[in-house]
Coordinates of C-alpha atoms and ligand atoms in Angstrom, one line a residue:
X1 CA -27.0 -36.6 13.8
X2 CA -26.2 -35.5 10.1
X3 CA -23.6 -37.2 8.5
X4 CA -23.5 -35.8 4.9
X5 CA -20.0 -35.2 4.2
X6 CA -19.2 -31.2 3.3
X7 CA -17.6 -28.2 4.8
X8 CA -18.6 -26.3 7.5
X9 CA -18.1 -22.5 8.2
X10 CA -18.2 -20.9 11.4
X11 CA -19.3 -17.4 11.2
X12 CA -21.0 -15.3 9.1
X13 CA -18.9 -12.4 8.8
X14 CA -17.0 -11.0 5.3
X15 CA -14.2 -14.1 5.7
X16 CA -16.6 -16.8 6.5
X17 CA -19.2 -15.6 4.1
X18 CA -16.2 -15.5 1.4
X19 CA -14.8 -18.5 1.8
X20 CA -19.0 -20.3 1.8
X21 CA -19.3 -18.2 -1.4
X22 CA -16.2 -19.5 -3.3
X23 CA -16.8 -23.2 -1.8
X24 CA -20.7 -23.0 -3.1
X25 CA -19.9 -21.8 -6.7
X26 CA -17.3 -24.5 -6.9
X27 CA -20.0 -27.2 -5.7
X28 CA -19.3 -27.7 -2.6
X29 CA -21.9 -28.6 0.1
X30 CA -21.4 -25.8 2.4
X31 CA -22.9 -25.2 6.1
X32 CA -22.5 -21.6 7.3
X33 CA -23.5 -21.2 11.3
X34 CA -23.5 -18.2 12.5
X35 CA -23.9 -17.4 16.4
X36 CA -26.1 -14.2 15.8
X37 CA -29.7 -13.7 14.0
X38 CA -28.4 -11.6 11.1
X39 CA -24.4 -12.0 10.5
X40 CA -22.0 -9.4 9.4
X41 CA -19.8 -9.7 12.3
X42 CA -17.7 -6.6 12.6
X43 CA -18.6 -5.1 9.1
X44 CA -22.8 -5.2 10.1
X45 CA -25.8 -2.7 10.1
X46 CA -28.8 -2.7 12.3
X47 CA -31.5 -0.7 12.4
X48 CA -31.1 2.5 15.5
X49 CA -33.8 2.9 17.6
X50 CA -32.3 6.4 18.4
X51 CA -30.9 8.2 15.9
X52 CA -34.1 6.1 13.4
X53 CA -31.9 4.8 10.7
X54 CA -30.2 1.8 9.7
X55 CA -26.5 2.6 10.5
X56 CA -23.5 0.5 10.6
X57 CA -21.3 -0.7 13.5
X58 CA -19.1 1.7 12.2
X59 CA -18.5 3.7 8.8
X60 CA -16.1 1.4 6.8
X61 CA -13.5 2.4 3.9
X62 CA -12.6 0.3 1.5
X63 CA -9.6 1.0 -1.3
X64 CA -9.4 0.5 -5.0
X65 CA -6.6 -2.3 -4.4
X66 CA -9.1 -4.7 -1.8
X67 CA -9.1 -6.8 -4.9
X68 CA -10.0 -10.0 -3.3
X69 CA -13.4 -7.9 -1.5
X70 CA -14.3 -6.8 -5.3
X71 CA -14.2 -9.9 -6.1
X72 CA -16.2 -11.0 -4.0
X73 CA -18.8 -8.3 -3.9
X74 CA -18.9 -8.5 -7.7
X75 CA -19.5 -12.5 -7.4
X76 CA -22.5 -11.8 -5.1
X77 CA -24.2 -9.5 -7.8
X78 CA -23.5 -6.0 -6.2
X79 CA -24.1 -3.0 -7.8
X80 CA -21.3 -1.0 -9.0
X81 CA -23.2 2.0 -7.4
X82 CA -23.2 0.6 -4.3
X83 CA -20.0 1.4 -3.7
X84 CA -18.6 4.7 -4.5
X85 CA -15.0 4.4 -5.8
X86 CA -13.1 7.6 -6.4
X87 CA -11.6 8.1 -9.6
X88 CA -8.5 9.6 -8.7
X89 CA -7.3 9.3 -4.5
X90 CA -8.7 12.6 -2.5
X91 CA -8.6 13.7 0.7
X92 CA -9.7 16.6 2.7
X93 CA -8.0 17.0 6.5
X94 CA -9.2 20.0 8.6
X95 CA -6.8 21.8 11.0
X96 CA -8.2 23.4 14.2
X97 CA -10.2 26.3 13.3
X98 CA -11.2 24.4 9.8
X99 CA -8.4 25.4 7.3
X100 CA -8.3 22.7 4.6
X101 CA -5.3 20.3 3.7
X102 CA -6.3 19.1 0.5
X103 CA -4.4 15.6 -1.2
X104 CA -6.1 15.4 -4.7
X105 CA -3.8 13.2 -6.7
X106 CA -3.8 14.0 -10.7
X107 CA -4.4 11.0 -13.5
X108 CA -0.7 10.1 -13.6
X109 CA 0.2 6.4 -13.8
X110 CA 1.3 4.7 -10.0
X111 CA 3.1 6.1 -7.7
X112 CA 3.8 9.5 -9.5
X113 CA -0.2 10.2 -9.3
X114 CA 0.5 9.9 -5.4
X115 CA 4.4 12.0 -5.8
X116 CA 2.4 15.0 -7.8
X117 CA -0.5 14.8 -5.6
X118 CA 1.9 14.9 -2.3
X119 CA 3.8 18.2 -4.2
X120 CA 0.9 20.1 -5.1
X121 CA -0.4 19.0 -1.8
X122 CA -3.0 22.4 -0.1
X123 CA -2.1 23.7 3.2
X124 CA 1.3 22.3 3.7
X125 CA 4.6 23.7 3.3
X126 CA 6.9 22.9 0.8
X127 CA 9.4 20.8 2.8
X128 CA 7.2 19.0 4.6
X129 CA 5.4 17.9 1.1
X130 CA 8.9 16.8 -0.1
X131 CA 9.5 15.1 3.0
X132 CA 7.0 13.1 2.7
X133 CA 7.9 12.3 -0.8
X134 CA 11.2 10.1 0.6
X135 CA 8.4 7.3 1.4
X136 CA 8.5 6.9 -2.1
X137 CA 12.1 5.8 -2.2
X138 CA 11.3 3.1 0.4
X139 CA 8.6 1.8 -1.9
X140 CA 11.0 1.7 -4.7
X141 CA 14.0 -0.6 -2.6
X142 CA 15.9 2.5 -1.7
X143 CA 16.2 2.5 1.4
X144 CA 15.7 -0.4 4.2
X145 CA 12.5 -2.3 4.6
X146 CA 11.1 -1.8 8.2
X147 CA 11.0 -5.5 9.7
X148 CA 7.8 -6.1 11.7
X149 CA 9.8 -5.1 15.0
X150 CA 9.5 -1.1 14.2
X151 CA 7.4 0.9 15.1
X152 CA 5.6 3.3 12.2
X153 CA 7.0 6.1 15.0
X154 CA 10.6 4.9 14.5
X155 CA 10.1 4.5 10.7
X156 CA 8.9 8.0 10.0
X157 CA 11.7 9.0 12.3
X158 CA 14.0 7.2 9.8
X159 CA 12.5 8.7 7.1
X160 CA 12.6 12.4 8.3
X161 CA 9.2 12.9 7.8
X162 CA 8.4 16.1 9.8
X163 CA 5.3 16.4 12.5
X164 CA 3.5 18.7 9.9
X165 CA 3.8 15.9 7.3
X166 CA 3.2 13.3 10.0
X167 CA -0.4 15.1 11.7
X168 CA -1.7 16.2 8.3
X169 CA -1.0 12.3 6.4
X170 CA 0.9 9.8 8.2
X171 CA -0.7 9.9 11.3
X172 CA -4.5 9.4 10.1
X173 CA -3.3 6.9 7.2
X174 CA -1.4 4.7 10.1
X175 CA -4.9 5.5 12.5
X176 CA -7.3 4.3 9.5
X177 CA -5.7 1.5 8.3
X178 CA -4.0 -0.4 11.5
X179 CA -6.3 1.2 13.9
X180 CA -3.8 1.8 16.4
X181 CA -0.9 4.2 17.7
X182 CA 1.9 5.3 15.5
X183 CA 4.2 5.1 18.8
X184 CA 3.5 1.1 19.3
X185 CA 2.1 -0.3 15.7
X186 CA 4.5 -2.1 13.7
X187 CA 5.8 -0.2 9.6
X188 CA 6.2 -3.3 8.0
X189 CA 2.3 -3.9 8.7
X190 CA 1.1 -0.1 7.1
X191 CA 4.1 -0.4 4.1
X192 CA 2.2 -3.7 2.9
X193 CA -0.4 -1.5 3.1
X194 CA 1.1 1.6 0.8
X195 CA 2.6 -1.2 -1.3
X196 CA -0.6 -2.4 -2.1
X197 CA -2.1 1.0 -2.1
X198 CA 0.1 3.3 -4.1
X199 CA 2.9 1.1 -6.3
X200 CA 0.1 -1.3 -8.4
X201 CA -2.4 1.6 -10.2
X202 CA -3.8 4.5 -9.8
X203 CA -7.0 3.5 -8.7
X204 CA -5.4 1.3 -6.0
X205 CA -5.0 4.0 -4.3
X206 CA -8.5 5.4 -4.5
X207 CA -11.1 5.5 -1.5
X208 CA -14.2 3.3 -2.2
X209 CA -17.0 3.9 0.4
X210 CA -19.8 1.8 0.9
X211 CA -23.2 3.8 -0.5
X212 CA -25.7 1.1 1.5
X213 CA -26.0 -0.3 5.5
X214 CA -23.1 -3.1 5.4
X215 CA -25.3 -5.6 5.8
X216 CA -27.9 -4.7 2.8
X217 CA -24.3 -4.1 0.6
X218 CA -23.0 -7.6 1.4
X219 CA -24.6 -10.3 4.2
X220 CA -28.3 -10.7 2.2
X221 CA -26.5 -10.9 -1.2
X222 CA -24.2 -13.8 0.1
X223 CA -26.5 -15.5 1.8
X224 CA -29.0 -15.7 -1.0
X225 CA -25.9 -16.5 -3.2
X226 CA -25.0 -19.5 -1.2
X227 CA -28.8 -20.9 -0.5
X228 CA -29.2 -20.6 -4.4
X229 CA -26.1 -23.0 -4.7
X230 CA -27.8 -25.4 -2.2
X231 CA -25.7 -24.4 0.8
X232 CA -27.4 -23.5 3.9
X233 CA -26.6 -20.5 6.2
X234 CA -28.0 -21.5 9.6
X235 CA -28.3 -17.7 12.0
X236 CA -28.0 -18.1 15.9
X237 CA -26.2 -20.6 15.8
X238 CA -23.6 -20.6 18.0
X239 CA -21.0 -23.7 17.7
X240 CA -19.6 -25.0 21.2
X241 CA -16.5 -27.1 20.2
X242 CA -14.8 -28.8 17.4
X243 CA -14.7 -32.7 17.5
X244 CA -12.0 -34.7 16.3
X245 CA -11.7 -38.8 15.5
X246 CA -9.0 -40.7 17.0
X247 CA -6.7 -39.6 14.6
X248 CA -6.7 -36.3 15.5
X249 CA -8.5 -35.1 12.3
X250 CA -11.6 -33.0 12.0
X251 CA -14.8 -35.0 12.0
X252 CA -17.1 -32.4 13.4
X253 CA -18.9 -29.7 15.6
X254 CA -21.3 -29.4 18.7
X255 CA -23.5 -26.2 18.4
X256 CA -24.4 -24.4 22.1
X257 CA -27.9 -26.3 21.4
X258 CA -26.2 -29.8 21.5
X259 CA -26.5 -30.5 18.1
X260 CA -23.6 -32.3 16.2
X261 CA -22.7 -31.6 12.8
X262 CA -20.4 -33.7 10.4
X263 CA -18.0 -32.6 8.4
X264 CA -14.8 -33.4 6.9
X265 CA -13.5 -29.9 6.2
X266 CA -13.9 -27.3 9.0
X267 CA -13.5 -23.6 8.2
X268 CA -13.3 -21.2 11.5
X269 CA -14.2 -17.7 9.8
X270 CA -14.2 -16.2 14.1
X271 CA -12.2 -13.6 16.0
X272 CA -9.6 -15.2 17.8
X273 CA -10.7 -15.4 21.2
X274 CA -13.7 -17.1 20.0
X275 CA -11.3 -19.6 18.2
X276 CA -9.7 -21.0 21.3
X277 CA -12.9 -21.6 23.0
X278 CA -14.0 -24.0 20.0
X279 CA -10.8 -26.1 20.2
X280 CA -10.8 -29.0 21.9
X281 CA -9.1 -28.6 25.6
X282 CA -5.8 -30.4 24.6
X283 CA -5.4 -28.6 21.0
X284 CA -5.1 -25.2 23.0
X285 CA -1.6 -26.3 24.3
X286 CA -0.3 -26.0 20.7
X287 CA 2.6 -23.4 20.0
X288 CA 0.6 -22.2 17.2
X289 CA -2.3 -21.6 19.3
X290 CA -0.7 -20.3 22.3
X291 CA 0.7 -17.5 20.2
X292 CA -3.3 -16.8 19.0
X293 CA -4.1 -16.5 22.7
X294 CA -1.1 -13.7 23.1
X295 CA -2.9 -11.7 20.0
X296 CA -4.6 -8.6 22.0
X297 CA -7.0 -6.1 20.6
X298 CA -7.5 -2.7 19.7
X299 CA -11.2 -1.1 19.8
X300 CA -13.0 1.5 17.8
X301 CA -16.0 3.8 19.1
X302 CA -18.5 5.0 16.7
X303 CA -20.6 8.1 17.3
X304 CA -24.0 8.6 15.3
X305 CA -25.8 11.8 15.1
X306 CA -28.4 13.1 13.6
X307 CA -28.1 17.2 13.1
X308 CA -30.8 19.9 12.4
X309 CA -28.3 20.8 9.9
X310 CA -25.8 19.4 7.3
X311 CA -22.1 19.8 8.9
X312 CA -19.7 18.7 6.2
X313 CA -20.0 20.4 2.6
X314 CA -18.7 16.8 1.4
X315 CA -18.7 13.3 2.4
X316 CA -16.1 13.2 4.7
X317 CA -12.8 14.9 6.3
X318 CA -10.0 14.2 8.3
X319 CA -9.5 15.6 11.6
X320 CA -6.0 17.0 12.1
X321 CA -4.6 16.4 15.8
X322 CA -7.9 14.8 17.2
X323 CA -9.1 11.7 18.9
X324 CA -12.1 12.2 16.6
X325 CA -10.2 10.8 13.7
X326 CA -12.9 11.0 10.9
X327 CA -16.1 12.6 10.4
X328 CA -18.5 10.9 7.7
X329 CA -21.7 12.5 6.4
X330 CA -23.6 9.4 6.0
X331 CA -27.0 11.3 3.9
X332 CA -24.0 12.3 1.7
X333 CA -22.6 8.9 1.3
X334 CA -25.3 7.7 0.2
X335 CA -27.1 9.9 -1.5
X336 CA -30.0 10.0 0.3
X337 CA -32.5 12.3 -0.5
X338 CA -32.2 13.4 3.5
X339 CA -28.7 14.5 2.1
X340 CA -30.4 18.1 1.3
X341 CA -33.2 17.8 3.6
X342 CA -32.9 19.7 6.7
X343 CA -33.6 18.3 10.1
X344 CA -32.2 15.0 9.6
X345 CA -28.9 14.7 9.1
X346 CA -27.3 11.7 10.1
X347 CA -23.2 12.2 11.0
X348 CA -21.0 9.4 12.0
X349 CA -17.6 9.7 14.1
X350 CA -14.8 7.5 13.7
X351 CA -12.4 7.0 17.0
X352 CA -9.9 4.6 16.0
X353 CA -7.6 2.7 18.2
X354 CA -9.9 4.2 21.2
X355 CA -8.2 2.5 24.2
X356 CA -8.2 5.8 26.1
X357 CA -11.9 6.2 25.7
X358 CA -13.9 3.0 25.7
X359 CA -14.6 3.0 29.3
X360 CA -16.3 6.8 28.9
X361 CA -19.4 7.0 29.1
X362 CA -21.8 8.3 26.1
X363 CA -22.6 11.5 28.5
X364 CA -18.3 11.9 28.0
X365 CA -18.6 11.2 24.4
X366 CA -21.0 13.3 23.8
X367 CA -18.8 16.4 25.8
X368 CA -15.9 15.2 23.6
X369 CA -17.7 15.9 20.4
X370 CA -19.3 18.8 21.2
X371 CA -15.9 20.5 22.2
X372 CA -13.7 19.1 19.0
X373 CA -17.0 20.3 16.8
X374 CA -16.6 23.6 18.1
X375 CA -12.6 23.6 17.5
X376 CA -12.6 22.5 14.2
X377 CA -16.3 24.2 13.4
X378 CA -16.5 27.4 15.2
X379 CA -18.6 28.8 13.2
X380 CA -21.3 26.2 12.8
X381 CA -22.5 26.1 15.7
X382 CA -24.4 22.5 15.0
X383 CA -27.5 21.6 17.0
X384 CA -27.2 17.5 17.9
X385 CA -30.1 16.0 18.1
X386 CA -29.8 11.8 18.5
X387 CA -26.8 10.6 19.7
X388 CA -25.6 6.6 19.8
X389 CA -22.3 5.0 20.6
X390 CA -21.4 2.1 19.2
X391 CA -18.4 0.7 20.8
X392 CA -16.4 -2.6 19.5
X393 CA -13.9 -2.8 22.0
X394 CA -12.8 -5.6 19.6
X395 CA -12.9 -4.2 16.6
X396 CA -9.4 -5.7 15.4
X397 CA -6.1 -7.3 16.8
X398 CA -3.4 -4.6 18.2
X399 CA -0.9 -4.6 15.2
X400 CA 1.8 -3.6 18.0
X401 CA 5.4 -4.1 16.1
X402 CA 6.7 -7.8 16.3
X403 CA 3.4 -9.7 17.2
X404 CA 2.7 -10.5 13.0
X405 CA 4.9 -14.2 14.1
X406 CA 1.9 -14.7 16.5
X407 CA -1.3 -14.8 13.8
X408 CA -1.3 -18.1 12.5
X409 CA -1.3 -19.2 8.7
X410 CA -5.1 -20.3 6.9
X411 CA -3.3 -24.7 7.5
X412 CA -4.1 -25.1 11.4
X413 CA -2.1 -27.9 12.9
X414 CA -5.6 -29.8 13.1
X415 CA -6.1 -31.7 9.9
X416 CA -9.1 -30.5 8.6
X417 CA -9.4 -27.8 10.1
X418 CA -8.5 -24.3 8.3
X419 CA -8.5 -20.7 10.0
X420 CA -9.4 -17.6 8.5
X421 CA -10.3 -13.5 9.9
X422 CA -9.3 -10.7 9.1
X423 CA -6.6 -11.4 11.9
X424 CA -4.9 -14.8 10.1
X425 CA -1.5 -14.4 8.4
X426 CA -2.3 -12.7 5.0
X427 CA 0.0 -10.1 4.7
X428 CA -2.0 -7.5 5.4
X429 CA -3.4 -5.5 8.6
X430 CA -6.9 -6.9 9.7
X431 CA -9.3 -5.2 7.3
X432 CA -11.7 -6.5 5.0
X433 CA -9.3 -6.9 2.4
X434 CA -7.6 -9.2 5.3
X435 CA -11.1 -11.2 6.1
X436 CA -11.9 -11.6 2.5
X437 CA -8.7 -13.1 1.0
X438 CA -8.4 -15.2 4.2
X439 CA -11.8 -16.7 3.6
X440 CA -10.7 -17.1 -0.1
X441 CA -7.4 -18.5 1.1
X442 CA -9.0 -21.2 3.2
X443 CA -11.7 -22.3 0.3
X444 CA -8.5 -23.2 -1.6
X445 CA -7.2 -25.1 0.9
X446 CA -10.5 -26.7 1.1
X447 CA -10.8 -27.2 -2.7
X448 CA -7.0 -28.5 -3.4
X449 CA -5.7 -29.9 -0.4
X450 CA -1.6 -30.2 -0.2
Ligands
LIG1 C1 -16.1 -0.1 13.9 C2 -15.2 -0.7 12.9 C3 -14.7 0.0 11.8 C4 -14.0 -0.7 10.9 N1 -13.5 0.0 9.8 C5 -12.9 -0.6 8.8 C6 -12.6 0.0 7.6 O1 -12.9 1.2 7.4 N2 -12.0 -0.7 6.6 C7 -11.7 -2.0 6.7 O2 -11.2 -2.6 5.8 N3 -11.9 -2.6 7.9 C8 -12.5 -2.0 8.9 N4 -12.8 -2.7 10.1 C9 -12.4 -4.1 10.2 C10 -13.4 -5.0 9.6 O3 -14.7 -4.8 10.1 C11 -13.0 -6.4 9.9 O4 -11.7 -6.7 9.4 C12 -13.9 -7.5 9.3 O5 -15.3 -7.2 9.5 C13 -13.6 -8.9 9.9 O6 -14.4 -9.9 9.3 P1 -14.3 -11.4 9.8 O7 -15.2 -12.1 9.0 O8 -12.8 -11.7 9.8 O9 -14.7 -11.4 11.3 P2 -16.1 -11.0 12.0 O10 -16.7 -9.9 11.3 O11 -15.8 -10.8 13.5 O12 -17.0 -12.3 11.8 C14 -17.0 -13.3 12.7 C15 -18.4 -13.9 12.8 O13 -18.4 -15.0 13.6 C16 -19.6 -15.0 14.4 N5 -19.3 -15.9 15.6 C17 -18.7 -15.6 16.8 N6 -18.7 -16.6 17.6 C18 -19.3 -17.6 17.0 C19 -19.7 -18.9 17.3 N7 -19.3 -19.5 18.5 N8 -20.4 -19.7 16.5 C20 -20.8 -19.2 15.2 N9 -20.5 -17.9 14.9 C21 -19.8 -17.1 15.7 C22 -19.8 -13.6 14.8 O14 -21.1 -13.3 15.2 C23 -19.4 -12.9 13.4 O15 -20.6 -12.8 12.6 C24 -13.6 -2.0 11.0 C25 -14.0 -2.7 12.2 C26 -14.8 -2.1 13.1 C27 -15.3 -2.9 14.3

């Protein structure tokens, strides 16, 4: 047994690695274990045996307002190329038959950039551009807040917002950024979102995609970051349970191999399912972890293809009125020299909120492309040649409306014990921006205790 007093983090992932980061340039002595042989959690890359690239669980987005992942990316020493932040928020969507709606907002100062880019908005009507525009007086106190018991459904209703409006913005905005179904997810989750997104600046607002595999952009920086400040990131790892003193406060954890590790601080950085296993049998009974174990998930299936030929003349587009909800053009995105090569081309599909489809199998996938390719491609006839599914069935918690009361804040009802994931109480719908401020959130805790 070890009995060096420090904190220990369980998981690997962006809130775990976060909140080791911040602890280790403060001078902390920080223990990261990690159940799997490489980390990442649900923002990872591996390398594809099929398609014969690296590729990621699944194409992530970031936004210029994840401040606290910036911050954190910039304190592990990446690249400003390595992420490819638009100047100004753009957006292509394509309609059946592959008209364009175009959103290309102008250099105006927050939120007209987003009222003049809505107006001049490409193939949609005027009324349903100025219907959309009324979300604006919402963000500026003019008309109700939603509470967390409305549905983004009901709140559009509210606002008049037509179905054109809603298929060719709201509906992929409230897809992308609370993974789940207009009809059930809760407003006041997605207008913390536009808050964020479209009141602060104008490059809040703007789409920052990830030019590297996840885990190159983020996992190896932060590891070598934390080893350099003489903390220790210890992969397949898996921790068993939490162990507490007689008081009741944090003294430790078993890993699946039966060692014991002591710490005074414990940081879970885990999904919440994995949570409740690590608690100690009589902890589980608490109010605050009862409502974690009523938390349910929502999945996301990625498709990666490689094509004989490039699809998308640009990095990525929208998909108006299909499960396929984004297409990304991943030679593009990175701009790989494959990104003009013929032969090689490596697509990814986004299905968000994919409950209807996780049980297909890729043989149904793989019909499902094909026929939404052909609708919104018909003349491109493109030639697939690898095909992979990656399904993460779950890829966050269900942000149904009225189930924020149930995520738990960063202080756990364990003394020394702090909780973080993209899925704790930070305001914000489980993203990275979620997982990284909650990893920030419980290093504070850690470093000025209340
Ligand atoms: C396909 C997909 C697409 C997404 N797209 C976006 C996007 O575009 N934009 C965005 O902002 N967010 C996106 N997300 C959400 C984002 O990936 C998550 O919010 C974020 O990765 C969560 O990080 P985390 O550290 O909270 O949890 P996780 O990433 O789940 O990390 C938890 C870690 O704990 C480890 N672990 C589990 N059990 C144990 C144990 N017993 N002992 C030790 N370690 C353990 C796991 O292996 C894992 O590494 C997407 C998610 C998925 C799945």
């Amino acid at each position: 047994m070890d009995t060096a007093p420090r904190t220990i983090i369980v998981g690997a992932g962006f809130a775990g690695l976060a909140a080791a980061v911040r602890l280790a340039d403060a001078g902390r002595s920080v223990v990261v274990v990690e159940a799997t042989k490489a980390g990442g959690g649900r923002s990872r890359s591996f390398h594809d045996k099929v398609t014969g690239r690296e590729v990621d669980n699944g194409q992530h987005l970031m936004m210029g307002c994840y401040r606290e992942t910036l911050a954190f990316l910039d304190a592990i020493g990446t690249p400003a190329g390595d992420i490819d932040l638009q100047t100004n928020l753009a957006l292509t969507m394509l309609k059946p038959g592959g008209a364009k709606v175009e959103l290309d907002c102008p250099s105006l100062p927050a939120p007209l950039h987003l009222a003049a880019g809505l107006l001049r908005m490409r193939g949609v009507g005027v009324l349903h551009r100025a219907a959309a525009l009324r979300a604006g007086l919402l963000l500026r106190g003019e008309i109700a807040r939603p509470d967390d018991n409305e549905t983004c459904d009901a709140w559009l209703r509210r606002l008049g917002q037509t179905s054109t409006i809603r298929a060719a913005f709201w509906e992929p905005l409230i897809w992308a950024v609370l993974n789940d179904d207009p009809l059930v997810a809760s407003a006041a989750m997605l207008v913390a979102v536009l808050e964020r997104a479209f009141m602060a600046s104008r490059e809040a607002s703007s789409l920052a995609v990830p030019r590297r595999p996840l885990s190159s952009l983020y996992v190896d920086r932060a590891v070598a970051r934390i080893e350099a400040r003489g903390g220790e990131v210890r992969f397949a790892s898996p921790a068993r349970k939490l162990e507490l003193d007689p008081e009741g406060q944090v003294s430790g954890l078993v890993l699946k191999s039966g060692e014991r590790l002591v710490a005074d601080q414990v940081i879970t950085a885990v999904p919440p399912h994995v949570l409740l296993e690590l608690l100690p049998d009589a902890a589980r009974d608490h109010l605050v972890f009862r409502d974690v174990a009523r938390l349910e998930s929502s999945p996301i299936i990625s498709l990666w293809v490689t094509l004989a030929e490039p699809l998308l003349d640009r990095p990525f587009v929208g998909l108006i009125g299909s499960p396929l909800h984004w297409l990304w053009d991943r030679d593009r995105l990175e701009s790989s020299a494959a990104a003009t090569k013929p032969g090689n081309n490596l697509l990814s599909v986004t299905i968000s909120g994919a409950r209807s489809f996780v049980n297909d199998q890729p043989d149904a996938l793989r019909e499902l492309l094909i026929g939404e390719l052909t609708r919104f491609f018909p003349d491109a006839r493109p030639t697939i040649q690898a095909f992979r599914v990656v399904k993460e069935k779950r890829a966050t918690i269900s942000h149904a409306a009225g189930t924020y009361r149930r995520r738990p804040e960063t202080a756990s009802p364990i003394p020394g014990l702090s909780l973080a994931g993209d899925w704790v109480r930070t305001g914000l719908p489980a993203t990275i921006e979620s997982a990284v401020q909650s990893g920030h959130d419980a290093a504070q805790r850690v470093l000025s205790p209340r």
